[in-house]
GROMACS .gro file of C-alpha atoms in nm:
model
  376
    1MET     CA    1  19.255  10.036  11.603
    2LYS     CA    2  19.451  10.099  11.292
    3LYS     CA    3  19.282  10.230  10.977
    4THR     CA    4  19.369   9.908  10.792
    5ASP     CA    5  19.211   9.694  11.065
    6LEU     CA    6  18.891   9.906  11.056
    7SER     CA    7  18.865   9.867  10.683
    8ASN     CA    8  18.904   9.491  10.707
    9CYS     CA    9  18.635   9.481  10.977
   10ASN     CA   10  18.386   9.668  10.755
   11ILE     CA   11  18.448   9.427  10.470
   12SER     CA   12  18.391   9.129  10.702
   13VAL     CA   13  18.056   9.273  10.824
   14LYS     CA   14  17.940   9.324  10.465
   15LEU     CA   15  18.033   8.967  10.369
   16ILE     CA   16  17.849   8.824  10.671
   17THR     CA   17  17.536   9.030  10.591
   18VAL     CA   18  17.530   8.919  10.226
   19SER     CA   19  17.582   8.555  10.332
   20VAL     CA   20  17.291   8.569  10.580
   21ILE     CA   21  17.058   8.713  10.314
   22GLU     CA   22  17.163   8.446  10.063
   23ILE     CA   23  17.103   8.168  10.316
   24PHE     CA   24  16.757   8.314  10.401
   25LEU     CA   25  16.656   8.332  10.035
   26THR     CA   26  16.785   7.978   9.967
   27VAL     CA   27  16.584   7.834  10.256
   28LEU     CA   28  16.273   8.030  10.151
   29ASN     CA   29  16.291   7.915   9.789
   30ALA     CA   30  16.373   7.556   9.883
   31GLN     CA   31  16.034   7.494  10.050
   32PRO     CA   32  15.829   7.233   9.857
   33ALA     CA   33  15.518   7.365   9.679
   34GLY     CA   34  15.285   7.116   9.846
   35GLY     CA   35  15.454   7.084  10.186
   36ASP     CA   36  15.530   7.317  10.475
   37LYS     CA   37  15.462   7.673  10.359
   38GLU     CA   38  15.563   7.864  10.668
   39SER     CA   39  15.836   8.055  10.486
   40GLN     CA   40  15.606   8.124  10.192
   41ARG     CA   41  15.336   8.256  10.424
   42PHE     CA   42  15.595   8.464  10.601
   43GLY     CA   43  15.695   8.622  10.268
   44GLU     CA   44  15.333   8.687  10.175
   45MET     CA   45  15.275   8.840  10.517
   46LEU     CA   46  15.564   9.078  10.467
   47PHE     CA   47  15.425   9.177  10.124
   48LYS     CA   48  15.074   9.235  10.256
   49ARG     CA   49  15.210   9.437  10.544
   50ARG     CA   50  15.398   9.661  10.300
   51VAL     CA   51  15.079   9.706  10.092
   52ARG     CA   52  14.872   9.781  10.400
   53ARG     CA   53  15.130  10.030  10.518
   54ALA     CA   54  15.095  10.213  10.182
   55THR     CA   55  14.714  10.223  10.202
   56ASP     CA   56  14.644  10.237  10.573
   57CYS     CA   57  14.332  10.428  10.677
   58THR     CA   58  14.487  10.733  10.840
   59GLY     CA   59  14.154  10.873  10.960
   60ASN     CA   60  13.833  10.718  11.083
   61PHE     CA   61  13.681  10.417  10.916
   62ILE     CA   62  13.362  10.508  10.732
   63THR     CA   63  13.050  10.397  10.918
   64SER     CA   64  12.691  10.368  10.800
   65GLU     CA   65  12.606  10.691  10.978
   66MET     CA   66  12.872  10.877  10.777
   67THR     CA   67  12.746  10.766  10.434
   68SER     CA   68  12.470  11.028  10.432
   69ASN     CA   69  12.728  11.309  10.458
   70LEU     CA   70  12.757  11.468  10.111
   71LEU     CA   71  13.100  11.606  10.206
   72LEU     CA   72  13.242  11.257  10.239
   73ALA     CA   73  13.412  11.295   9.899
   74ALA     CA   74  13.615  11.590  10.030
   75PHE     CA   75  13.727  11.408  10.345
   76TYR     CA   76  13.833  11.082  10.178
   77PRO     CA   77  14.047  11.099   9.863
   78ALA     CA   78  14.056  10.786   9.647
   79ASP     CA   79  14.331  10.603   9.839
   80GLN     CA   80  14.169  10.675  10.175
   81LEU     CA   81  13.824  10.585  10.047
   82ASP     CA   82  13.971  10.252   9.942
   83ALA     CA   83  14.136  10.199  10.280
   84CYS     CA   84  13.860  10.333  10.507
   85LEU     CA   85  13.546  10.195  10.339
   86ASN     CA   86  13.471   9.833  10.416
   87ASN     CA   87  13.279   9.635  10.156
   88SER     CA   88  13.007   9.555  10.409
   89VAL     CA   89  12.939   9.926  10.464
   90LEU     CA   90  12.931   9.987  10.088
   91LYS     CA   91  12.685   9.700  10.034
   92THR     CA   92  12.449   9.817  10.309
   93ASN     CA   93  12.463  10.187  10.216
   94LEU     CA   94  12.494  10.176   9.837
   95ILE     CA   95  12.202  10.416   9.782
   96GLU     CA   96  12.353  10.682  10.007
   97LEU     CA   97  12.703  10.649   9.861
   98GLY     CA   98  12.563  10.654   9.507
   99HIS     CA   99  12.422  11.002   9.569
  100ILE     CA  100  12.756  11.155   9.668
  101ALA     CA  101  12.943  11.350   9.399
  102PHE     CA  102  13.266  11.151   9.416
  103SER     CA  103  13.543  11.211   9.163
  104LYS     CA  104  13.603  10.961   8.885
  105ASP     CA  105  13.893  10.803   9.076
  106GLN     CA  106  13.674  10.764   9.384
  107LEU     CA  107  13.389  10.618   9.178
  108LEU     CA  108  13.628  10.366   9.025
  109ILE     CA  109  13.719  10.254   9.379
  110LEU     CA  110  13.350  10.197   9.455
  111LYS     CA  111  13.305  10.011   9.126
  112ARG     CA  112  13.598   9.780   9.203
  113LYS     CA  113  13.466   9.710   9.550
  114LEU     CA  114  13.122   9.627   9.408
  115GLY     CA  115  13.294   9.380   9.176
  116GLU     CA  116  13.446   9.215   9.481
  117ILE     CA  117  13.107   9.195   9.654
  118TYR     CA  118  12.900   9.083   9.354
  119THR     CA  119  13.134   8.849   9.172
  120ASN     CA  120  12.857   8.722   8.944
  121GLY     CA  121  12.752   9.070   8.839
  122LEU     CA  122  12.513   9.332   8.972
  123GLY     CA  123  12.150   9.242   9.023
  124GLU     CA  124  11.867   9.473   8.922
  125GLU     CA  125  11.823   9.585   9.282
  126GLN     CA  126  12.184   9.700   9.300
  127ILE     CA  127  12.164   9.863   8.957
  128GLN     CA  128  11.876  10.078   9.082
  129GLN     CA  129  12.093  10.195   9.373
  130LEU     CA  130  12.410  10.290   9.182
  131GLY     CA  131  12.338  10.658   9.132
  132PHE     CA  132  12.650  10.845   9.014
  133ILE     CA  133  12.853  10.523   9.013
  134ILE     CA  134  12.683  10.440   8.681
  135THR     CA  135  12.903  10.701   8.511
  136VAL     CA  136  13.215  10.483   8.535
  137TYR     CA  137  13.054  10.176   8.377
  138GLY     CA  138  13.109  10.142   8.002
  139PRO     CA  139  12.845  10.050   7.742
  140GLU     CA  140  12.980   9.694   7.716
  141GLU     CA  141  12.939   9.642   8.090
  142ILE     CA  142  12.595   9.801   8.093
  143SER     CA  143  12.484   9.579   7.805
  144MET     CA  144  12.523   9.283   8.043
  145TRP     CA  145  12.288   9.429   8.304
  146ASN     CA  146  11.938   9.299   8.361
  147ILE     CA  147  11.705   9.598   8.310
  148THR     CA  148  11.347   9.476   8.298
  149THR     CA  149  11.137   9.746   8.465
  150VAL     CA  150  11.061  10.109   8.386
  151GLU     CA  151  11.171  10.195   8.740
  152THR     CA  152  11.521  10.061   8.674
  153LEU     CA  153  11.525  10.227   8.332
  154ALA     CA  154  11.437  10.564   8.485
  155LEU     CA  155  11.701  10.544   8.758
  156VAL     CA  156  11.977  10.435   8.522
  157ILE     CA  157  11.897  10.691   8.249
  158LYS     CA  158  11.883  10.963   8.513
  159ASN     CA  159  12.253  10.911   8.584
  160SER     CA  160  12.366  10.824   8.230
  161PRO     CA  161  12.675  11.032   8.142
  162ASN     CA  162  12.606  11.058   7.766
  163LEU     CA  163  12.371  10.966   7.484
  164ASN     CA  164  12.573  10.658   7.381
  165THR     CA  165  12.535  10.511   7.727
  166THR     CA  166  12.165  10.603   7.729
  167ASN     CA  167  12.117  10.422   7.399
  168THR     CA  168  12.283  10.111   7.542
  169ILE     CA  169  12.055  10.129   7.845
  170ILE     CA  170  11.742  10.154   7.628
  171GLU     CA  171  11.857   9.872   7.401
  172ASN     CA  172  11.915   9.660   7.711
  173TYR     CA  173  11.565   9.740   7.840
  174LEU     CA  174  11.398   9.657   7.508
  175ARG     CA  175  11.600   9.336   7.477
  176GLY     CA  176  11.464   9.233   7.815
  177SER     CA  177  11.107   9.243   7.679
  178GLY     CA  178  11.054   9.597   7.799
  179SER     CA  179  10.790   9.778   7.594
  180LEU     CA  180  10.771  10.138   7.473
  181ASN     CA  181  10.465  10.215   7.681
  182ALA     CA  182  10.369  10.560   7.809
  183ALA     CA  183  10.585  10.531   8.122
  184ALA     CA  184  10.890  10.427   7.919
  185LEU     CA  185  10.833  10.705   7.665
  186ASP     CA  186  10.819  10.960   7.948
  187VAL     CA  187  11.151  10.829   8.084
  188ILE     CA  188  11.327  10.806   7.747
  189GLY     CA  189  11.215  11.145   7.614
  190GLY     CA  190  11.249  11.273   7.260
  191THR     CA  191  11.623  11.298   7.200
  192ALA     CA  192  11.699  10.942   7.305
  193LEU     CA  193  11.384  10.819   7.132
  194CYS     CA  194  11.522  10.944   6.800
  195SER     CA  195  11.821  10.713   6.839
  196LEU     CA  196  11.601  10.405   6.821
  197SER     CA  197  11.555  10.218   6.497
  198GLU     CA  198  11.253  10.267   6.274
  199GLU     CA  199  11.141   9.913   6.355
  200GLN     CA  200  11.150   9.986   6.728
  201LEU     CA  201  10.954  10.310   6.683
  202ARG     CA  202  10.681  10.124   6.497
  203THR     CA  203  10.617   9.919   6.813
  204ILE     CA  204  10.478  10.228   6.989
  205SER     CA  205  10.102  10.191   7.014
  206PRO     CA  206   9.878  10.496   6.955
  207SER     CA  207   9.712  10.444   7.293
  208GLU     CA  208  10.047  10.459   7.476
  209LEU     CA  209  10.165  10.765   7.283
  210LYS     CA  210   9.837  10.934   7.370
  211LYS     CA  211   9.900  10.879   7.742
  212ALA     CA  212  10.265  10.989   7.725
  213LYS     CA  213  10.394  11.341   7.776
  214PRO     CA  214  10.461  11.540   7.454
  215LEU     CA  215  10.787  11.425   7.294
  216ASP     CA  216  11.039  11.651   7.122
  217ILE     CA  217  11.126  11.468   6.799
  218SER     CA  218  11.306  11.760   6.632
  219THR     CA  219  11.635  11.566   6.621
  220CYS     CA  220  11.479  11.263   6.449
  221THR     CA  221  11.541  11.184   6.085
  222GLN     CA  222  11.256  11.265   5.850
  223ALA     CA  223  11.169  10.898   5.815
  224LYS     CA  224  11.137  10.862   6.193
  225LYS     CA  225  10.931  11.182   6.217
  226ASP     CA  226  10.695  11.037   5.958
  227ILE     CA  227  10.654  10.716   6.159
  228ILE     CA  228  10.587  10.896   6.487
  229PHE     CA  229  10.343  11.141   6.323
  230GLY     CA  230  10.148  10.850   6.178
  231ILE     CA  231  10.116  10.699   6.527
  232ALA     CA  232  10.020  11.036   6.679
  233LYS     CA  233   9.765  11.102   6.405
  234GLU     CA  234   9.589  10.779   6.493
  235ALA     CA  235   9.624  10.844   6.866
  236PHE     CA  236   9.445  11.181   6.851
  237GLN     CA  237   9.204  11.104   6.568
  238ASP     CA  238   8.909  11.138   6.806
  239GLN     CA  239   8.990  11.509   6.835
  240ALA     CA  240   9.018  11.574   6.462
  241GLY     CA  241   8.672  11.733   6.452
  242ASP     CA  242   8.801  12.028   6.657
  243ILE     CA  243   9.103  12.132   6.452
  244ASN     CA  244   9.245  12.372   6.712
  245ALA     CA  245   9.226  12.111   6.989
  246TYR     CA  246   9.364  11.850   6.751
  247TYR     CA  247   9.654  12.074   6.648
  248LYS     CA  248   9.758  12.136   7.010
  249LEU     CA  249   9.788  11.760   7.058
  250ILE     CA  250   9.952  11.685   6.724
  251LYS     CA  251  10.187  11.986   6.723
  252PRO     CA  252  10.497  11.811   6.872
  253TYR     CA  253  10.482  11.554   6.592
  254VAL     CA  254  10.373  11.774   6.298
  255GLY     CA  255  10.723  11.757   6.147
  256GLY     CA  256  10.612  11.429   5.994
  257ALA     CA  257  10.288  11.564   5.846
  258GLN     CA  258  10.212  11.533   5.477
  259ALA     CA  259  10.080  11.819   5.262
  260SER     CA  260   9.723  11.688   5.293
  261ASP     CA  261   9.754  11.697   5.674
  262LEU     CA  262   9.885  12.054   5.660
  263ARG     CA  263   9.601  12.165   5.433
  264HIS     CA  264   9.355  12.014   5.679
  265LEU     CA  265   9.516  12.203   5.965
  266ALA     CA  266   9.515  12.523   5.757
  267THR     CA  267   9.136  12.521   5.756
  268GLY     CA  268   9.127  12.561   6.133
  269ASN     CA  269   9.290  12.903   6.171
  270ILE     CA  270   9.567  12.755   6.386
  271ASN     CA  271   9.820  13.039   6.335
  272MET     CA  272  10.124  12.811   6.317
  273ASP     CA  273  10.439  12.980   6.456
  274PHE     CA  274  10.754  12.995   6.247
  275GLN     CA  275  10.952  12.763   6.474
  276THR     CA  276  10.698  12.488   6.414
  277PHE     CA  277  10.679  12.571   6.044
  278SER     CA  278  11.058  12.547   6.008
  279GLY     CA  279  11.043  12.188   6.132
  280LEU     CA  280  10.799  12.071   5.866
  281ASN     CA  281  10.894  11.824   5.595
  282PRO     CA  282  11.046  12.035   5.312
  283VAL     CA  283  10.914  11.798   5.046
  284GLU     CA  284  10.559  11.850   5.173
  285VAL     CA  285  10.595  12.227   5.218
  286LYS     CA  286  10.685  12.263   4.849
  287LYS     CA  287  10.339  12.126   4.766
  288LEU     CA  288  10.158  12.404   4.953
  289THR     CA  289  10.010  12.701   4.768
  290ALA     CA  290  10.036  13.063   4.877
  291GLN     CA  291   9.680  13.041   5.006
  292ASN     CA  292   9.769  12.729   5.206
  293LEU     CA  293  10.055  12.918   5.370
  294ARG     CA  294   9.829  13.216   5.437
  295ASP     CA  295   9.574  12.992   5.609
  296LEU     CA  296   9.834  12.781   5.789
  297LEU     CA  297  10.037  13.066   5.942
  298GLY     CA  298   9.757  13.320   5.980
  299ILE     CA  299   9.877  13.610   6.193
  300ASN     CA  300  10.230  13.468   6.171
  301LEU     CA  301  10.248  13.493   5.792
  302LYS     CA  302  10.490  13.789   5.810
  303SER     CA  303  10.741  13.561   5.981
  304LEU     CA  304  10.818  13.423   5.635
  305LYS     CA  305  10.949  13.764   5.534
  306GLU     CA  306  11.134  13.801   5.862
  307ASN     CA  307  11.302  13.467   5.793
  308GLU     CA  308  11.327  13.494   5.416
  309ASN     CA  309  11.681  13.351   5.413
  310HIS     CA  310  11.576  13.036   5.597
  311GLU     CA  311  11.632  12.734   5.374
  312LEU     CA  312  11.271  12.620   5.398
  313VAL     CA  313  11.139  12.964   5.296
  314ARG     CA  314  11.384  12.983   5.005
  315LEU     CA  315  11.284  12.632   4.899
  316TRP     CA  316  10.916  12.726   4.883
  317VAL     CA  317  10.990  13.056   4.704
  318ASN     CA  318  11.208  12.886   4.443
  319SER     CA  319  10.939  12.623   4.383
  320HIS     CA  320  10.661  12.870   4.302
  321SER     CA  321  10.602  13.143   4.049
  322ALA     CA  322  10.709  13.497   4.120
  323LYS     CA  323  10.344  13.598   4.088
  324GLU     CA  324  10.238  13.350   4.358
  325VAL     CA  325  10.525  13.459   4.584
  326MET     CA  326  10.418  13.823   4.545
  327SER     CA  327  10.055  13.731   4.615
  328LEU     CA  328  10.145  13.666   4.977
  329GLY     CA  329  10.172  14.043   5.010
  330ILE     CA  330  10.451  14.038   5.266
  331GLY     CA  331  10.741  14.156   5.050
  332LEU     CA  332  10.897  13.820   4.971
  333ARG     CA  333  11.110  13.831   4.654
  334GLY     CA  334  11.203  13.567   4.400
  335GLY     CA  335  11.022  13.279   4.246
  336ILE     CA  336  11.000  13.130   3.899
  337SER     CA  337  10.966  13.396   3.631
  338ALA     CA  338  10.662  13.410   3.400
  339ALA     CA  339  10.874  13.293   3.105
  340GLY     CA  340  11.001  12.998   3.304
  341LEU     CA  341  11.360  13.120   3.278
  342GLY     CA  342  11.450  13.031   3.631
  343ASN     CA  343  11.452  13.180   3.978
  344PHE     CA  344  11.546  13.540   4.029
  345SER     CA  345  11.598  13.745   4.340
  346PHE     CA  346  11.762  14.086   4.328
  347ASP     CA  347  11.948  14.215   4.629
  348GLU     CA  348  12.094  14.559   4.660
  349LEU     CA  349  12.460  14.595   4.568
  350PRO     CA  350  12.695  14.711   4.844
  351ASP     CA  351  12.691  15.087   4.897
  352SER     CA  352  12.406  15.123   4.648
  353ALA     CA  353  12.111  15.356   4.671
  354PRO     CA  354  11.782  15.223   4.814
  355VAL     CA  355  11.650  15.175   4.458
  356ASN     CA  356  11.900  14.971   4.263
  357SER     CA  357  11.893  15.092   3.904
  358TYR     CA  358  12.093  14.793   3.785
  359GLY     CA  359  11.845  14.550   3.937
  360LEU     CA  360  11.549  14.734   3.789
  361LEU     CA  361  11.712  14.739   3.446
  362LEU     CA  362  11.787  14.367   3.460
  363SER     CA  363  11.432  14.290   3.573
  364LEU     CA  364  11.294  14.493   3.282
  365CYS     CA  365  11.516  14.311   3.031
  366ILE     CA  366  11.407  13.970   3.160
  367THR     CA  367  11.040  14.067   3.149
  368LEU     CA  368  11.067  14.198   2.790
  369THR     CA  369  11.256  13.886   2.685
  370GLY     CA  370  10.983  13.666   2.832
  371ILE     CA  371  10.710  13.858   2.649
  372THR     CA  372  10.903  13.840   2.322
  373LEU     CA  373  10.950  13.464   2.351
  374GLN     CA  374  10.579  13.414   2.404
  375TYR     CA  375  10.503  13.574   2.063
  376LEU     CA  376  10.770  13.394   1.861
   0.00000   0.00000   0.00000
């Protein structure tokens, strides 16, 4: 066959092919919306087949027996987990799958499948079973959950990815008439407790706080510390006669104590450690005398010198006379001068001798000035 004839043949084949495709598309699009839909179903079938081909399960389908295997995440990447895990298996074995450390992409697959199963939202039973899957639910989604029991609260908080989510969970629980009883306080703990409002904290009853495990309220605002201490003070009032026993119970909450409470504790030789002291209310610490501090800290009094640059120590020093500061007998420097001229604390100059002659001279001048002013 000549080259020209071959070229004409190729053109004819192309024209026939294009014409056949155009006829097929015309017939397919011409089918009435409410009538025979064979062509439409045929098109949908082709589309679904292409989708299935892209996400076919290339290994074994996941069975109930396989869901207890913690290595499942390594064997089934996200696309294969999607293809090889039937919704029925997920529904029946949600607890087991929720305990597997899947990646975020894999967890999102499980979340989507759960949305397909529970179209009206997750029930409290399913929420308890989510495990790690909770980490891919946002605060807005969690706010819609029904959390009414401490058991659900505990399971959800256990797998909460961050404090914001934990706060949403607690708010949800309280909104559902959940109370801040001892069991709830044990689950929530101190850090999350501090995120609650002052009004919510006031709902804690002394009897429930007394039954709860000690709470770390160090991250609370001073106002919240004050509220919790007031509740704790009432809760352990029956032990107030034995100051040492009382202090052991009240210690986690003493950051909210007033000066009168601290003076009471000081009479019991409690030997407060510096870490606890540093968490006290600064406004109340300023009201304490040197003797109060001596009685309050006992054998730990020298820790004030060891931590003399701590802001609470400096606050107390700068609020009391130099004479009272010196009366502690631990080498603390500073305080208000006798003439009331302000607070002075002399540190050695760089590369100076152990006895700073400049500091001594300045101290002498200030002292003489104060004496002179008193006789004018």
